[in-house]
Amino acid sequence: MRAGEQATAAYTGMWRQMAKAGETSDWQSPELAKYATGDALGVINRSLYTDHLNGVVTKGEPKTNPQVSSVDPPDAPATVMISDCGDDSAWLKYKDGQLLNDTPGGRRSITAEVKKQQDGTWRVTRFAVEAVGTC
């Protein structure tokens, strides 16, 4: 599998596992570390921990459409940048069974850095999610 495909698989896996962990706000899910590390994993864990403390869970899942925007270095990639227009309108937060707020999600520009790890796996190391309507 090419570097871009492996990096994209790590990226989509990260969002899939984040959605699964969000169902119970499980900030300690070992599955998250299979797809994310460093800053990315820290952001996810802190977000899930905050939801856990506040009694909030997330239902549904985000839709992603990742595209490889660059590979570096080109001849032996170690870093892949991904651009996405994610949609979180069907991935909503609830507290005590009630929708937390009535602000719908939507399409957001997402940029992610995915790096090849020493063991040969690819993991998301950083990501940025922009405001609704940015794509």
mmCIF file of N, CA and C in Angstrom:
data_model
loop_
_atom_site.group_PDB
_atom_site.id
_atom_site.type_symbol
_atom_site.label_atom_id
_atom_site.label_comp_id
_atom_site.label_asym_id
_atom_site.label_seq_id
_atom_site.Cartn_x
_atom_site.Cartn_y
_atom_site.Cartn_z
ATOM 1 N N MET A 1 0.853 -1.185 0.000
ATOM 2 C CA MET A 1 0.000 0.000 0.000
ATOM 3 C C MET A 1 0.895 1.244 0.000
ATOM 4 N N ARG A 2 0.547 2.192 -0.809
ATOM 5 C CA ARG A 2 1.307 3.440 -0.895
ATOM 6 C C ARG A 2 1.166 4.269 0.376
ATOM 7 N N ALA A 3 2.121 5.160 0.585
ATOM 8 C CA ALA A 3 2.129 6.008 1.776
ATOM 9 C C ALA A 3 0.845 6.817 1.900
ATOM 10 N N GLY A 4 0.390 7.404 0.798
ATOM 11 C CA GLY A 4 -0.838 8.196 0.841
ATOM 12 C C GLY A 4 -2.042 7.382 1.270
ATOM 13 N N GLU A 5 -2.115 6.135 0.793
ATOM 14 C CA GLU A 5 -3.235 5.263 1.176
ATOM 15 C C GLU A 5 -3.152 4.877 2.644
ATOM 16 N N GLN A 6 -1.932 4.587 3.115
ATOM 17 C CA GLN A 6 -1.754 4.226 4.524
ATOM 18 C C GLN A 6 -2.078 5.407 5.438
ATOM 19 N N ALA A 7 -1.644 6.593 5.042
ATOM 20 C CA ALA A 7 -1.919 7.790 5.835
ATOM 21 C C ALA A 7 -3.418 8.095 5.851
ATOM 22 N N THR A 8 -4.062 7.935 4.706
ATOM 23 C CA THR A 8 -5.511 8.167 4.636
ATOM 24 C C THR A 8 -6.259 7.162 5.499
ATOM 25 N N ALA A 9 -5.804 5.909 5.506
ATOM 26 C CA ALA A 9 -6.432 4.890 6.352
ATOM 27 C C ALA A 9 -6.285 5.248 7.832
ATOM 28 N N ALA A 10 -5.126 5.772 8.219
ATOM 29 C CA ALA A 10 -4.929 6.201 9.608
ATOM 30 C C ALA A 10 -5.856 7.361 9.939
ATOM 31 N N TYR A 11 -5.994 8.296 9.024
ATOM 32 C CA TYR A 11 -6.853 9.468 9.224
ATOM 33 C C TYR A 11 -8.318 9.051 9.399
ATOM 34 N N THR A 12 -8.818 8.226 8.494
ATOM 35 C CA THR A 12 -10.225 7.808 8.600
ATOM 36 C C THR A 12 -10.429 6.917 9.824
ATOM 37 N N GLY A 13 -9.418 6.112 10.148
ATOM 38 C CA GLY A 13 -9.506 5.285 11.354
ATOM 39 C C GLY A 13 -9.596 6.130 12.607
ATOM 40 N N MET A 14 -8.837 7.226 12.635
ATOM 41 C CA MET A 14 -8.873 8.126 13.793
ATOM 42 C C MET A 14 -10.282 8.660 14.013
ATOM 43 N N TRP A 15 -10.938 9.138 12.949
ATOM 44 C CA TRP A 15 -12.288 9.694 13.100
ATOM 45 C C TRP A 15 -13.285 8.609 13.487
ATOM 46 N N ARG A 16 -13.141 7.420 12.901
ATOM 47 C CA ARG A 16 -14.044 6.302 13.229
ATOM 48 C C ARG A 16 -13.923 5.931 14.718
ATOM 49 N N GLN A 17 -12.676 5.840 15.202
ATOM 50 C CA GLN A 17 -12.473 5.484 16.609
ATOM 51 C C GLN A 17 -12.878 6.618 17.542
ATOM 52 N N MET A 18 -12.704 7.858 17.097
ATOM 53 C CA MET A 18 -13.145 8.994 17.912
ATOM 54 C C MET A 18 -14.662 8.958 18.067
ATOM 55 N N ALA A 19 -15.365 8.640 16.997
ATOM 56 C CA ALA A 19 -16.832 8.544 17.064
ATOM 57 C C ALA A 19 -17.251 7.413 18.000
ATOM 58 N N LYS A 20 -16.572 6.271 17.909
ATOM 59 C CA LYS A 20 -16.896 5.133 18.770
ATOM 60 C C LYS A 20 -16.635 5.473 20.234
ATOM 61 N N ALA A 21 -15.471 6.069 20.513
ATOM 62 C CA ALA A 21 -15.139 6.454 21.891
ATOM 63 C C ALA A 21 -16.101 7.521 22.404
ATOM 64 N N GLY A 22 -16.572 8.388 21.519
ATOM 65 C CA GLY A 22 -17.488 9.453 21.912
ATOM 66 C C GLY A 22 -18.842 8.955 22.383
ATOM 67 N N GLU A 23 -19.211 7.734 21.971
ATOM 68 C CA GLU A 23 -20.502 7.170 22.397
ATOM 69 C C GLU A 23 -20.581 7.040 23.913
ATOM 70 N N THR A 24 -19.425 6.848 24.568
ATOM 71 C CA THR A 24 -19.374 6.742 26.027
ATOM 72 C C THR A 24 -18.386 7.744 26.633
ATOM 73 N N SER A 25 -17.850 8.625 25.797
ATOM 74 C CA SER A 25 -16.814 9.584 26.210
ATOM 75 C C SER A 25 -15.636 8.860 26.858
ATOM 76 N N ASP A 26 -15.196 7.782 26.210
ATOM 77 C CA ASP A 26 -14.089 6.961 26.710
ATOM 78 C C ASP A 26 -12.755 7.561 26.289
ATOM 79 N N TRP A 27 -12.226 8.455 27.105
ATOM 80 C CA TRP A 27 -10.974 9.129 26.794
ATOM 81 C C TRP A 27 -9.779 8.197 26.924
ATOM 82 N N GLN A 28 -9.987 7.002 27.476
ATOM 83 C CA GLN A 28 -8.893 6.049 27.658
ATOM 84 C C GLN A 28 -8.929 4.916 26.638
ATOM 85 N N SER A 29 -9.740 5.037 25.605
ATOM 86 C CA SER A 29 -9.853 3.981 24.607
ATOM 87 C C SER A 29 -8.488 3.674 23.990
ATOM 88 N N PRO A 30 -8.021 2.420 24.099
ATOM 89 C CA PRO A 30 -6.730 2.071 23.510
ATOM 90 C C PRO A 30 -6.759 2.099 21.981
ATOM 91 N N GLU A 31 -7.930 2.048 21.399
ATOM 92 C CA GLU A 31 -8.048 2.056 19.934
ATOM 93 C C GLU A 31 -7.603 3.385 19.338
ATOM 94 N N LEU A 32 -7.761 4.470 20.081
ATOM 95 C CA LEU A 32 -7.389 5.784 19.566
ATOM 96 C C LEU A 32 -5.903 5.873 19.243
ATOM 97 N N ALA A 33 -5.074 5.254 20.075
ATOM 98 C CA ALA A 33 -3.619 5.322 19.887
ATOM 99 C C ALA A 33 -3.145 4.514 18.684
ATOM 100 N N LYS A 34 -4.010 3.707 18.104
ATOM 101 C CA LYS A 34 -3.641 2.975 16.890
ATOM 102 C C LYS A 34 -3.634 3.892 15.672
ATOM 103 N N TYR A 35 -4.319 5.024 15.776
ATOM 104 C CA TYR A 35 -4.491 5.924 14.640
ATOM 105 C C TYR A 35 -3.953 7.327 14.866
ATOM 106 N N ALA A 36 -3.756 7.705 16.125
ATOM 107 C CA ALA A 36 -3.313 9.067 16.446
ATOM 108 C C ALA A 36 -2.239 9.010 17.520
ATOM 109 N N THR A 37 -1.372 10.009 17.508
ATOM 110 C CA THR A 37 -0.314 10.117 18.500
ATOM 111 C C THR A 37 0.013 11.598 18.700
ATOM 112 N N GLY A 38 0.839 11.896 19.667
ATOM 113 C CA GLY A 38 1.296 13.274 19.871
ATOM 114 C C GLY A 38 0.167 14.247 20.119
ATOM 115 N N ASP A 39 0.270 15.414 19.479
ATOM 116 C CA ASP A 39 -0.729 16.472 19.672
ATOM 117 C C ASP A 39 -2.135 15.997 19.326
ATOM 118 N N ALA A 40 -2.262 15.224 18.249
ATOM 119 C CA ALA A 40 -3.590 14.777 17.820
ATOM 120 C C ALA A 40 -4.252 13.922 18.895
ATOM 121 N N LEU A 41 -3.514 12.965 19.438
ATOM 122 C CA LEU A 41 -4.076 12.097 20.475
ATOM 123 C C LEU A 41 -4.402 12.900 21.730
ATOM 124 N N GLY A 42 -3.540 13.858 22.070
ATOM 125 C CA GLY A 42 -3.790 14.694 23.242
ATOM 126 C C GLY A 42 -5.081 15.494 23.113
ATOM 127 N N VAL A 43 -5.300 16.076 21.939
ATOM 128 C CA VAL A 43 -6.523 16.861 21.704
ATOM 129 C C VAL A 43 -7.761 15.969 21.829
ATOM 130 N N ILE A 44 -7.703 14.793 21.234
ATOM 131 C CA ILE A 44 -8.838 13.865 21.282
ATOM 132 C C ILE A 44 -9.110 13.438 22.716
ATOM 133 N N ASN A 45 -8.069 13.030 23.431
ATOM 134 C CA ASN A 45 -8.251 12.567 24.811
ATOM 135 C C ASN A 45 -8.799 13.666 25.710
ATOM 136 N N ARG A 46 -8.281 14.893 25.571
ATOM 137 C CA ARG A 46 -8.782 16.005 26.404
ATOM 138 C C ARG A 46 -10.244 16.311 26.097
ATOM 139 N N SER A 47 -10.604 16.272 24.827
ATOM 140 C CA SER A 47 -11.993 16.532 24.442
ATOM 141 C C SER A 47 -12.929 15.473 25.023
ATOM 142 N N LEU A 48 -12.526 14.213 24.894
ATOM 143 C CA LEU A 48 -13.355 13.123 25.430
ATOM 144 C C LEU A 48 -13.417 13.187 26.959
ATOM 145 N N TYR A 49 -12.311 13.532 27.609
ATOM 146 C CA TYR A 49 -12.291 13.634 29.060
ATOM 147 C C TYR A 49 -13.212 14.758 29.531
ATOM 148 N N THR A 50 -13.171 15.888 28.841
ATOM 149 C CA THR A 50 -14.062 16.999 29.185
ATOM 150 C C THR A 50 -15.520 16.579 29.041
ATOM 151 N N ASP A 51 -15.842 15.897 27.943
ATOM 152 C CA ASP A 51 -17.215 15.406 27.767
ATOM 153 C C ASP A 51 -17.584 14.450 28.893
ATOM 154 N N HIS A 52 -16.670 13.552 29.255
ATOM 155 C CA HIS A 52 -16.912 12.595 30.346
ATOM 156 C C HIS A 52 -17.232 13.339 31.654
ATOM 157 N N LEU A 53 -16.425 14.334 31.978
ATOM 158 C CA LEU A 53 -16.644 15.099 33.212
ATOM 159 C C LEU A 53 -17.999 15.799 33.207
ATOM 160 N N ASN A 54 -18.438 16.235 32.027
ATOM 161 C CA ASN A 54 -19.694 16.972 31.905
ATOM 162 C C ASN A 54 -20.900 16.081 31.623
ATOM 163 N N GLY A 55 -20.698 14.761 31.594
ATOM 164 C CA GLY A 55 -21.813 13.852 31.336
ATOM 165 C C GLY A 55 -22.332 13.921 29.910
ATOM 166 N N VAL A 56 -21.447 14.241 28.974
ATOM 167 C CA VAL A 56 -21.834 14.410 27.577
ATOM 168 C C VAL A 56 -21.336 13.211 26.766
ATOM 169 N N VAL A 57 -22.180 12.728 25.855
ATOM 170 C CA VAL A 57 -21.785 11.689 24.906
ATOM 171 C C VAL A 57 -22.070 12.200 23.496
ATOM 172 N N THR A 58 -21.437 11.563 22.525
ATOM 173 C CA THR A 58 -21.626 11.967 21.140
ATOM 174 C C THR A 58 -22.231 10.797 20.375
ATOM 175 N N LYS A 59 -23.261 11.091 19.602
ATOM 176 C CA LYS A 59 -23.937 10.058 18.814
ATOM 177 C C LYS A 59 -23.783 10.352 17.332
ATOM 178 N N GLY A 60 -23.768 9.282 16.551
ATOM 179 C CA GLY A 60 -23.596 9.423 15.112
ATOM 180 C C GLY A 60 -22.133 9.339 14.756
ATOM 181 N N GLU A 61 -21.806 9.760 13.559
ATOM 182 C CA GLU A 61 -20.403 9.794 13.169
ATOM 183 C C GLU A 61 -20.182 10.842 12.090
ATOM 184 N N PRO A 62 -18.957 11.350 12.047
ATOM 185 C CA PRO A 62 -18.648 12.352 11.036
ATOM 186 C C PRO A 62 -18.458 11.705 9.664
ATOM 187 N N LYS A 63 -18.700 12.483 8.635
ATOM 188 C CA LYS A 63 -18.413 12.040 7.275
ATOM 189 C C LYS A 63 -17.112 12.704 6.855
ATOM 190 N N THR A 64 -16.230 11.925 6.252
ATOM 191 C CA THR A 64 -14.951 12.468 5.814
ATOM 192 C C THR A 64 -14.770 12.235 4.318
ATOM 193 N N ASN A 65 -13.946 13.067 3.721
ATOM 194 C CA ASN A 65 -13.605 12.952 2.310
ATOM 195 C C ASN A 65 -12.141 13.364 2.146
ATOM 196 N N PRO A 66 -11.220 12.575 2.744
ATOM 197 C CA PRO A 66 -9.815 12.978 2.758
ATOM 198 C C PRO A 66 -9.145 12.903 1.392
ATOM 199 N N GLN A 67 -8.276 13.869 1.159
ATOM 200 C CA GLN A 67 -7.459 13.916 -0.053
ATOM 201 C C GLN A 67 -6.015 14.159 0.365
ATOM 202 N N VAL A 68 -5.094 13.435 -0.220
ATOM 203 C CA VAL A 68 -3.673 13.670 0.054
ATOM 204 C C VAL A 68 -3.278 14.977 -0.626
ATOM 205 N N SER A 69 -2.747 15.916 0.151
ATOM 206 C CA SER A 69 -2.334 17.197 -0.430
ATOM 207 C C SER A 69 -0.828 17.260 -0.661
ATOM 208 N N SER A 70 -0.048 16.470 0.109
ATOM 209 C CA SER A 70 1.394 16.417 -0.142
ATOM 210 C C SER A 70 2.004 15.208 0.554
ATOM 211 N N VAL A 71 3.128 14.755 0.015
ATOM 212 C CA VAL A 71 3.933 13.708 0.645
ATOM 213 C C VAL A 71 5.367 14.219 0.701
ATOM 214 N N ASP A 72 6.055 13.936 1.808
ATOM 215 C CA ASP A 72 7.398 14.456 1.983
ATOM 216 C C ASP A 72 8.261 13.444 2.734
ATOM 217 N N PRO A 73 9.461 13.169 2.261
ATOM 218 C CA PRO A 73 9.947 13.485 0.923
ATOM 219 C C PRO A 73 9.272 12.598 -0.125
ATOM 220 N N PRO A 74 9.187 13.057 -1.349
ATOM 221 C CA PRO A 74 8.455 12.333 -2.389
ATOM 222 C C PRO A 74 8.970 10.912 -2.659
ATOM 223 N N ASP A 75 10.273 10.709 -2.548
ATOM 224 C CA ASP A 75 10.832 9.395 -2.892
ATOM 225 C C ASP A 75 10.716 8.361 -1.775
ATOM 226 N N ALA A 76 10.586 8.779 -0.533
ATOM 227 C CA ALA A 76 10.436 7.869 0.605
ATOM 228 C C ALA A 76 9.615 8.588 1.673
ATOM 229 N N PRO A 77 8.304 8.716 1.444
ATOM 230 C CA PRO A 77 7.470 9.542 2.328
ATOM 231 C C PRO A 77 7.526 9.148 3.800
ATOM 232 N N ALA A 78 7.674 10.164 4.625
ATOM 233 C CA ALA A 78 7.611 9.995 6.074
ATOM 234 C C ALA A 78 6.494 10.852 6.658
ATOM 235 N N THR A 79 6.047 11.853 5.880
ATOM 236 C CA THR A 79 4.965 12.743 6.297
ATOM 237 C C THR A 79 3.996 12.905 5.137
ATOM 238 N N VAL A 80 2.715 12.764 5.444
ATOM 239 C CA VAL A 80 1.660 12.976 4.451
ATOM 240 C C VAL A 80 0.701 14.015 5.026
ATOM 241 N N MET A 81 0.413 15.032 4.223
ATOM 242 C CA MET A 81 -0.575 16.034 4.625
ATOM 243 C C MET A 81 -1.898 15.693 3.950
ATOM 244 N N ILE A 82 -2.961 15.775 4.727
ATOM 245 C CA ILE A 82 -4.300 15.455 4.233
ATOM 246 C C ILE A 82 -5.193 16.672 4.373
ATOM 247 N N SER A 83 -5.963 16.934 3.321
ATOM 248 C CA SER A 83 -6.994 17.978 3.347
ATOM 249 C C SER A 83 -8.337 17.276 3.272
ATOM 250 N N ASP A 84 -9.293 17.790 4.012
ATOM 251 C CA ASP A 84 -10.604 17.155 4.068
ATOM 252 C C ASP A 84 -11.670 18.231 4.168
ATOM 253 N N CYS A 85 -12.845 17.883 3.706
ATOM 254 C CA CYS A 85 -14.036 18.683 3.966
ATOM 255 C C CYS A 85 -14.970 17.761 4.733
ATOM 256 N N GLY A 86 -14.796 17.737 6.048
ATOM 257 C CA GLY A 86 -15.583 16.850 6.901
ATOM 258 C C GLY A 86 -16.950 17.441 7.199
ATOM 259 N N ASP A 87 -17.883 16.546 7.490
ATOM 260 C CA ASP A 87 -19.252 16.972 7.809
ATOM 261 C C ASP A 87 -19.658 16.346 9.136
ATOM 262 N N ASP A 88 -19.873 17.187 10.141
ATOM 263 C CA ASP A 88 -20.257 16.680 11.459
ATOM 264 C C ASP A 88 -21.737 16.941 11.789
ATOM 265 N N SER A 89 -22.549 17.180 10.759
ATOM 266 C CA SER A 89 -23.961 17.483 11.014
ATOM 267 C C SER A 89 -24.732 16.260 11.537
ATOM 268 N N ALA A 90 -24.190 15.060 11.385
ATOM 269 C CA ALA A 90 -24.840 13.847 11.914
ATOM 270 C C ALA A 90 -24.022 13.256 13.056
ATOM 271 N N TRP A 91 -23.235 14.100 13.730
ATOM 272 C CA TRP A 91 -22.372 13.685 14.841
ATOM 273 C C TRP A 91 -22.564 14.708 15.953
ATOM 274 N N LEU A 92 -23.516 14.436 16.844
ATOM 275 C CA LEU A 92 -23.987 15.452 17.778
ATOM 276 C C LEU A 92 -23.804 15.041 19.237
ATOM 277 N N LYS A 93 -23.687 16.041 20.096
ATOM 278 C CA LYS A 93 -23.469 15.823 21.530
ATOM 279 C C LYS A 93 -24.803 15.823 22.286
ATOM 280 N N TYR A 94 -24.884 14.905 23.265
ATOM 281 C CA TYR A 94 -26.083 14.743 24.078
ATOM 282 C C TYR A 94 -25.713 14.699 25.549
ATOM 283 N N LYS A 95 -26.649 15.193 26.372
ATOM 284 C CA LYS A 95 -26.505 15.092 27.819
ATOM 285 C C LYS A 95 -27.854 14.652 28.370
ATOM 286 N N ASP A 96 -27.835 13.627 29.190
ATOM 287 C CA ASP A 96 -29.065 13.075 29.772
ATOM 288 C C ASP A 96 -30.086 12.735 28.686
ATOM 289 N N GLY A 97 -29.600 12.232 27.564
ATOM 290 C CA GLY A 97 -30.483 11.819 26.475
ATOM 291 C C GLY A 97 -31.022 12.946 25.618
ATOM 292 N N GLN A 98 -30.694 14.172 25.952
ATOM 293 C CA GLN A 98 -31.194 15.329 25.210
ATOM 294 C C GLN A 98 -30.073 15.949 24.386
ATOM 295 N N LEU A 99 -30.418 16.408 23.197
ATOM 296 C CA LEU A 99 -29.449 17.101 22.354
ATOM 297 C C LEU A 99 -28.888 18.283 23.133
ATOM 298 N N LEU A 100 -27.582 18.408 23.175
ATOM 299 C CA LEU A 100 -26.937 19.425 24.000
ATOM 300 C C LEU A 100 -27.249 20.837 23.526
ATOM 301 N N ASN A 101 -27.241 21.052 22.215
ATOM 302 C CA ASN A 101 -27.629 22.362 21.714
ATOM 303 C C ASN A 101 -28.284 22.189 20.356
ATOM 304 N N ASP A 102 -28.929 23.226 19.893
ATOM 305 C CA ASP A 102 -29.648 23.112 18.629
ATOM 306 C C ASP A 102 -28.862 23.720 17.470
ATOM 307 N N THR A 103 -27.550 23.893 17.675
ATOM 308 C CA THR A 103 -26.709 24.411 16.613
ATOM 309 C C THR A 103 -26.245 23.245 15.753
ATOM 310 N N PRO A 104 -26.718 23.190 14.524
ATOM 311 C CA PRO A 104 -26.311 22.069 13.689
ATOM 312 C C PRO A 104 -24.839 22.174 13.306
ATOM 313 N N GLY A 105 -24.225 21.021 13.106
ATOM 314 C CA GLY A 105 -22.857 21.021 12.603
ATOM 315 C C GLY A 105 -22.908 21.341 11.127
ATOM 316 N N GLY A 106 -21.901 20.924 10.417
ATOM 317 C CA GLY A 106 -21.879 21.162 8.986
ATOM 318 C C GLY A 106 -20.535 20.802 8.403
ATOM 319 N N ARG A 107 -20.288 21.330 7.224
ATOM 320 C CA ARG A 107 -19.053 21.028 6.513
ATOM 321 C C ARG A 107 -17.936 21.955 6.988
ATOM 322 N N ARG A 108 -16.805 21.335 7.317
ATOM 323 C CA ARG A 108 -15.664 22.071 7.858
ATOM 324 C C ARG A 108 -14.384 21.644 7.152
ATOM 325 N N SER A 109 -13.522 22.594 6.909
ATOM 326 C CA SER A 109 -12.205 22.293 6.362
ATOM 327 C C SER A 109 -11.347 21.685 7.468
ATOM 328 N N ILE A 110 -10.680 20.577 7.153
ATOM 329 C CA ILE A 110 -9.803 19.895 8.105
ATOM 330 C C ILE A 110 -8.455 19.659 7.422
ATOM 331 N N THR A 111 -7.393 19.942 8.141
ATOM 332 C CA THR A 111 -6.043 19.655 7.668
ATOM 333 C C THR A 111 -5.404 18.732 8.691
ATOM 334 N N ALA A 112 -4.731 17.688 8.210
ATOM 335 C CA ALA A 112 -4.094 16.748 9.136
ATOM 336 C C ALA A 112 -2.692 16.396 8.649
ATOM 337 N N GLU A 113 -1.809 16.192 9.615
ATOM 338 C CA GLU A 113 -0.456 15.718 9.348
ATOM 339 C C GLU A 113 -0.394 14.270 9.833
ATOM 340 N N VAL A 114 0.037 13.378 8.952
ATOM 341 C CA VAL A 114 0.141 11.959 9.283
ATOM 342 C C VAL A 114 1.595 11.550 9.068
ATOM 343 N N LYS A 115 2.190 10.939 10.102
ATOM 344 C CA LYS A 115 3.612 10.586 10.011
ATOM 345 C C LYS A 115 3.819 9.081 10.162
ATOM 346 N N LYS A 116 4.814 8.606 9.424
ATOM 347 C CA LYS A 116 5.221 7.214 9.541
ATOM 348 C C LYS A 116 5.963 7.056 10.863
ATOM 349 N N GLN A 117 5.566 6.066 11.651
ATOM 350 C CA GLN A 117 6.171 5.842 12.955
ATOM 351 C C GLN A 117 7.363 4.889 12.825
ATOM 352 N N GLN A 118 8.150 4.778 13.876
ATOM 353 C CA GLN A 118 9.338 3.917 13.845
ATOM 354 C C GLN A 118 8.994 2.457 13.573
ATOM 355 N N ASP A 119 7.786 2.036 13.979
ATOM 356 C CA ASP A 119 7.386 0.642 13.744
ATOM 357 C C ASP A 119 6.777 0.433 12.354
ATOM 358 N N GLY A 120 6.773 1.488 11.530
ATOM 359 C CA GLY A 120 6.270 1.383 10.168
ATOM 360 C C GLY A 120 4.803 1.734 9.997
ATOM 361 N N THR A 121 4.083 1.912 11.098
ATOM 362 C CA THR A 121 2.675 2.295 11.006
ATOM 363 C C THR A 121 2.566 3.795 10.754
ATOM 364 N N TRP A 122 1.398 4.226 10.337
ATOM 365 C CA TRP A 122 1.129 5.647 10.115
ATOM 366 C C TRP A 122 0.123 6.106 11.158
ATOM 367 N N ARG A 123 0.378 7.296 11.727
ATOM 368 C CA ARG A 123 -0.534 7.862 12.721
ATOM 369 C C ARG A 123 -0.673 9.360 12.494
ATOM 370 N N VAL A 124 -1.879 9.855 12.770
ATOM 371 C CA VAL A 124 -2.129 11.295 12.702
ATOM 372 C C VAL A 124 -1.395 11.933 13.878
ATOM 373 N N THR A 125 -0.592 12.947 13.589
ATOM 374 C CA THR A 125 0.170 13.628 14.639
ATOM 375 C C THR A 125 -0.409 14.995 14.995
ATOM 376 N N ARG A 126 -1.065 15.627 14.025
ATOM 377 C CA ARG A 126 -1.709 16.926 14.266
ATOM 378 C C ARG A 126 -2.890 17.053 13.326
ATOM 379 N N PHE A 127 -3.906 17.779 13.782
ATOM 380 C CA PHE A 127 -5.010 18.117 12.879
ATOM 381 C C PHE A 127 -5.647 19.421 13.327
ATOM 382 N N ALA A 128 -6.243 20.103 12.368
ATOM 383 C CA ALA A 128 -6.931 21.372 12.641
ATOM 384 C C ALA A 128 -8.292 21.314 11.975
ATOM 385 N N VAL A 129 -9.317 21.652 12.745
ATOM 386 C CA VAL A 129 -10.699 21.668 12.240
ATOM 387 C C VAL A 129 -11.175 23.113 12.234
ATOM 388 N N GLU A 130 -11.571 23.582 11.072
ATOM 389 C CA GLU A 130 -12.016 24.972 10.938
ATOM 390 C C GLU A 130 -13.527 25.087 11.222
ATOM 391 N N ALA A 131 -14.037 26.285 11.153
ATOM 392 C CA ALA A 131 -15.444 26.565 11.460
ATOM 393 C C ALA A 131 -16.371 25.982 10.399
ATOM 394 N N VAL A 132 -17.639 25.807 10.781
ATOM 395 C CA VAL A 132 -18.656 25.345 9.834
ATOM 396 C C VAL A 132 -18.724 26.324 8.668
ATOM 397 N N GLY A 133 -18.829 25.767 7.468
ATOM 398 C CA GLY A 133 -18.944 26.589 6.287
ATOM 399 C C GLY A 133 -17.628 26.913 5.601
ATOM 400 N N THR A 134 -16.528 26.335 6.088
ATOM 401 C CA THR A 134 -15.217 26.648 5.515
ATOM 402 C C THR A 134 -14.891 25.783 4.286
ATOM 403 N N CYS A 135 -15.809 24.923 3.900
ATOM 404 C CA CYS A 135 -15.609 24.160 2.653
ATOM 405 C C CYS A 135 -16.964 23.747 2.080
#
